[in-house]
Amino acid sequence: MFRVRFVLATFAGAFLLIAASSAFFGTVAAELAFDLKVAHGRVPDAMRLIRVKQGDVVRLRWSADQPVTLHLHGYDIEKQVEPGSATDLAFTAYATGRFPVHVHAQGARPEGHTHEEEPLVIIEVYPR
Ligand SMILES: [Cu+2]
């Protein structure tokens, strides 16, 4: 009987610990939107690193001064952005890690391409 109670107490303790730590770190996934303006092939320095947490719904709202094809690596999402209108690139950040957004040449294929240039933006997804 003592053993059963001990196990239950341990279980309750572990549960409390999980509840407390998730309250501290924020367990609820957020919906996050970022406005990113590409001018002369760059975004402002303050927007070059985007940090989110695993499970967040991330919406990148792109605008550009000239037509550009963007490629989010890892998640492998490609978007065409035309000047004069914003284009959303949205995804749920299931995978953790560091994911660059590159500019592709118009008409280039995503398979087997190389990226010599610096990424436009880097997205870091942290474990929740
Ligand atoms: Cu690419």
PDB file of C-alpha atoms and ligand atoms in Angstrom:
ATOM      1  CA  MET A   1       0.000   0.000   0.000  1.00  0.00           C
ATOM      2  CA  PHE A   2       2.825   2.333   0.882  1.00  0.00           C
ATOM      3  CA  ARG A   3       4.423   1.597  -2.473  1.00  0.00           C
ATOM      4  CA  VAL A   4       1.261   2.486  -4.432  1.00  0.00           C
ATOM      5  CA  ARG A   5       0.926   5.765  -2.565  1.00  0.00           C
ATOM      6  CA  PHE A   6       4.573   6.567  -3.211  1.00  0.00           C
ATOM      7  CA  VAL A   7       4.148   5.950  -6.929  1.00  0.00           C
ATOM      8  CA  LEU A   8       1.046   8.133  -7.029  1.00  0.00           C
ATOM      9  CA  ALA A   9       2.823  10.912  -5.167  1.00  0.00           C
ATOM     10  CA  THR A  10       5.752  10.718  -7.567  1.00  0.00           C
ATOM     11  CA  PHE A  11       3.395  10.818 -10.509  1.00  0.00           C
ATOM     12  CA  ALA A  12       1.573  13.862  -9.100  1.00  0.00           C
ATOM     13  CA  GLY A  13       4.902  15.540  -8.399  1.00  0.00           C
ATOM     14  CA  ALA A  14       6.115  14.977 -11.936  1.00  0.00           C
ATOM     15  CA  PHE A  15       2.852  16.295 -13.292  1.00  0.00           C
ATOM     16  CA  LEU A  16       3.128  19.447 -11.178  1.00  0.00           C
ATOM     17  CA  LEU A  17       6.693  19.930 -12.333  1.00  0.00           C
ATOM     18  CA  ILE A  18       5.643  19.686 -15.984  1.00  0.00           C
ATOM     19  CA  ALA A  19       2.706  22.032 -15.395  1.00  0.00           C
ATOM     20  CA  ALA A  20       4.923  24.546 -13.587  1.00  0.00           C
ATOM     21  CA  SER A  21       7.691  24.496 -16.176  1.00  0.00           C
ATOM     22  CA  SER A  22       5.290  24.781 -19.105  1.00  0.00           C
ATOM     23  CA  ALA A  23       3.607  27.731 -17.391  1.00  0.00           C
ATOM     24  CA  PHE A  24       7.034  29.281 -16.980  1.00  0.00           C
ATOM     25  CA  PHE A  25       8.246  28.688 -20.543  1.00  0.00           C
ATOM     26  CA  GLY A  26       4.880  29.205 -22.181  1.00  0.00           C
ATOM     27  CA  THR A  27       3.143  26.077 -23.326  1.00  0.00           C
ATOM     28  CA  VAL A  28       0.629  27.697 -25.632  1.00  0.00           C
ATOM     29  CA  ALA A  29       1.787  28.003 -29.213  1.00  0.00           C
ATOM     30  CA  ALA A  30       1.654  31.556 -30.487  1.00  0.00           C
ATOM     31  CA  GLU A  31       0.587  32.976 -33.802  1.00  0.00           C
ATOM     32  CA  LEU A  32       3.350  35.282 -34.884  1.00  0.00           C
ATOM     33  CA  ALA A  33       3.435  37.646 -37.843  1.00  0.00           C
ATOM     34  CA  PHE A  34       6.502  39.381 -39.228  1.00  0.00           C
ATOM     35  CA  ASP A  35       6.548  42.095 -41.869  1.00  0.00           C
ATOM     36  CA  LEU A  36       9.566  41.733 -44.109  1.00  0.00           C
ATOM     37  CA  LYS A  37      10.426  44.282 -46.754  1.00  0.00           C
ATOM     38  CA  VAL A  38      12.984  43.301 -49.366  1.00  0.00           C
ATOM     39  CA  ALA A  39      14.783  46.270 -50.877  1.00  0.00           C
ATOM     40  CA  HIS A  40      17.824  45.901 -53.131  1.00  0.00           C
ATOM     41  CA  GLY A  41      17.915  42.184 -52.288  1.00  0.00           C
ATOM     42  CA  ARG A  42      18.067  42.673 -48.534  1.00  0.00           C
ATOM     43  CA  VAL A  43      15.840  43.048 -45.508  1.00  0.00           C
ATOM     44  CA  PRO A  44      16.681  45.489 -42.687  1.00  0.00           C
ATOM     45  CA  ASP A  45      19.340  44.084 -40.335  1.00  0.00           C
ATOM     46  CA  ALA A  46      16.912  43.999 -37.400  1.00  0.00           C
ATOM     47  CA  MET A  47      14.716  41.531 -39.321  1.00  0.00           C
ATOM     48  CA  ARG A  48      17.419  39.147 -40.500  1.00  0.00           C
ATOM     49  CA  LEU A  49      17.081  36.766 -37.549  1.00  0.00           C
ATOM     50  CA  ILE A  50      13.633  35.569 -36.552  1.00  0.00           C
ATOM     51  CA  ARG A  51      13.232  33.462 -33.428  1.00  0.00           C
ATOM     52  CA  VAL A  52      10.173  31.381 -32.752  1.00  0.00           C
ATOM     53  CA  LYS A  53       9.254  28.363 -30.666  1.00  0.00           C
ATOM     54  CA  GLN A  54       8.284  24.917 -31.811  1.00  0.00           C
ATOM     55  CA  GLY A  55       4.579  24.736 -32.592  1.00  0.00           C
ATOM     56  CA  ASP A  56       4.197  28.454 -33.275  1.00  0.00           C
ATOM     57  CA  VAL A  57       2.221  29.440 -36.332  1.00  0.00           C
ATOM     58  CA  VAL A  58       4.552  31.753 -38.213  1.00  0.00           C
ATOM     59  CA  ARG A  59       3.330  34.166 -40.852  1.00  0.00           C
ATOM     60  CA  LEU A  60       5.964  36.026 -42.845  1.00  0.00           C
ATOM     61  CA  ARG A  61       4.409  38.914 -44.763  1.00  0.00           C
ATOM     62  CA  TRP A  62       6.727  39.742 -47.619  1.00  0.00           C
ATOM     63  CA  SER A  63       6.859  42.778 -49.805  1.00  0.00           C
ATOM     64  CA  ALA A  64       9.572  43.499 -52.331  1.00  0.00           C
ATOM     65  CA  ASP A  65      10.777  46.271 -54.617  1.00  0.00           C
ATOM     66  CA  GLN A  66      11.171  43.826 -57.495  1.00  0.00           C
ATOM     67  CA  PRO A  67       9.872  40.333 -58.332  1.00  0.00           C
ATOM     68  CA  VAL A  68      11.626  37.734 -56.227  1.00  0.00           C
ATOM     69  CA  THR A  69      11.335  34.001 -55.511  1.00  0.00           C
ATOM     70  CA  LEU A  70      11.910  33.051 -51.884  1.00  0.00           C
ATOM     71  CA  HIS A  71      12.792  29.606 -50.622  1.00  0.00           C
ATOM     72  CA  LEU A  72      12.450  28.575 -46.993  1.00  0.00           C
ATOM     73  CA  HIS A  73      14.841  25.673 -46.583  1.00  0.00           C
ATOM     74  CA  GLY A  74      14.048  22.689 -44.384  1.00  0.00           C
ATOM     75  CA  TYR A  75      10.328  23.349 -44.591  1.00  0.00           C
ATOM     76  CA  ASP A  76      10.896  23.625 -48.333  1.00  0.00           C
ATOM     77  CA  ILE A  77       8.360  26.324 -49.117  1.00  0.00           C
ATOM     78  CA  GLU A  78       8.791  28.505 -52.175  1.00  0.00           C
ATOM     79  CA  LYS A  79       6.955  31.787 -52.716  1.00  0.00           C
ATOM     80  CA  GLN A  80       6.876  34.279 -55.509  1.00  0.00           C
ATOM     81  CA  VAL A  81       6.695  37.893 -54.319  1.00  0.00           C
ATOM     82  CA  GLU A  82       5.645  40.647 -56.699  1.00  0.00           C
ATOM     83  CA  PRO A  83       6.115  44.339 -56.033  1.00  0.00           C
ATOM     84  CA  GLY A  84       2.985  46.215 -54.970  1.00  0.00           C
ATOM     85  CA  SER A  85       1.331  43.454 -52.966  1.00  0.00           C
ATOM     86  CA  ALA A  86       2.232  41.529 -49.831  1.00  0.00           C
ATOM     87  CA  THR A  87       2.688  37.763 -50.049  1.00  0.00           C
ATOM     88  CA  ASP A  88       2.248  35.516 -47.031  1.00  0.00           C
ATOM     89  CA  LEU A  89       4.563  32.635 -46.356  1.00  0.00           C
ATOM     90  CA  ALA A  90       2.943  30.811 -43.453  1.00  0.00           C
ATOM     91  CA  PHE A  91       3.881  27.583 -41.730  1.00  0.00           C
ATOM     92  CA  THR A  92       3.642  25.820 -38.395  1.00  0.00           C
ATOM     93  CA  ALA A  93       7.090  25.488 -36.874  1.00  0.00           C
ATOM     94  CA  TYR A  94       7.054  21.743 -36.195  1.00  0.00           C
ATOM     95  CA  ALA A  95      10.759  21.206 -36.850  1.00  0.00           C
ATOM     96  CA  THR A  96      13.356  22.825 -34.615  1.00  0.00           C
ATOM     97  CA  GLY A  97      16.601  24.200 -35.955  1.00  0.00           C
ATOM     98  CA  ARG A  98      17.975  26.942 -38.119  1.00  0.00           C
ATOM     99  CA  PHE A  99      16.278  27.498 -41.451  1.00  0.00           C
ATOM    100  CA  PRO A 100      17.508  30.003 -44.021  1.00  0.00           C
ATOM    101  CA  VAL A 101      15.317  31.868 -46.472  1.00  0.00           C
ATOM    102  CA  HIS A 102      17.143  32.285 -49.761  1.00  0.00           C
ATOM    103  CA  VAL A 103      16.421  34.273 -52.858  1.00  0.00           C
ATOM    104  CA  HIS A 104      16.166  32.141 -55.975  1.00  0.00           C
ATOM    105  CA  ALA A 105      16.818  33.331 -59.460  1.00  0.00           C
ATOM    106  CA  GLN A 106      13.591  33.673 -61.422  1.00  0.00           C
ATOM    107  CA  GLY A 107      12.696  30.335 -62.986  1.00  0.00           C
ATOM    108  CA  ALA A 108      15.341  28.362 -61.075  1.00  0.00           C
ATOM    109  CA  ARG A 109      14.298  24.954 -59.816  1.00  0.00           C
ATOM    110  CA  PRO A 110      14.409  24.238 -56.099  1.00  0.00           C
ATOM    111  CA  GLU A 111      16.083  20.829 -56.578  1.00  0.00           C
ATOM    112  CA  GLY A 112      19.810  20.756 -56.776  1.00  0.00           C
ATOM    113  CA  HIS A 113      20.296  24.507 -56.623  1.00  0.00           C
ATOM    114  CA  THR A 114      23.201  26.082 -54.830  1.00  0.00           C
ATOM    115  CA  HIS A 115      23.277  29.129 -52.577  1.00  0.00           C
ATOM    116  CA  GLU A 116      26.451  31.094 -52.632  1.00  0.00           C
ATOM    117  CA  GLU A 117      24.846  34.235 -51.334  1.00  0.00           C
ATOM    118  CA  GLU A 118      24.025  34.927 -47.719  1.00  0.00           C
ATOM    119  CA  PRO A 119      20.501  34.005 -46.696  1.00  0.00           C
ATOM    120  CA  LEU A 120      17.997  36.839 -46.733  1.00  0.00           C
ATOM    121  CA  VAL A 121      16.589  35.818 -43.364  1.00  0.00           C
ATOM    122  CA  ILE A 122      17.308  33.030 -40.897  1.00  0.00           C
ATOM    123  CA  ILE A 123      14.519  31.479 -38.880  1.00  0.00           C
ATOM    124  CA  GLU A 124      15.469  29.796 -35.629  1.00  0.00           C
ATOM    125  CA  VAL A 125      12.910  27.430 -34.157  1.00  0.00           C
ATOM    126  CA  TYR A 126      13.598  26.601 -30.509  1.00  0.00           C
ATOM    127  CA  PRO A 127      12.236  23.575 -28.671  1.00  0.00           C
ATOM    128  CA  ARG A 128       9.222  24.463 -26.583  1.00  0.00           C
TER     129      ARG A 128
HETATM  130 CU    CU B   1      16.733  27.474 -52.060  1.00  0.00          CU
END
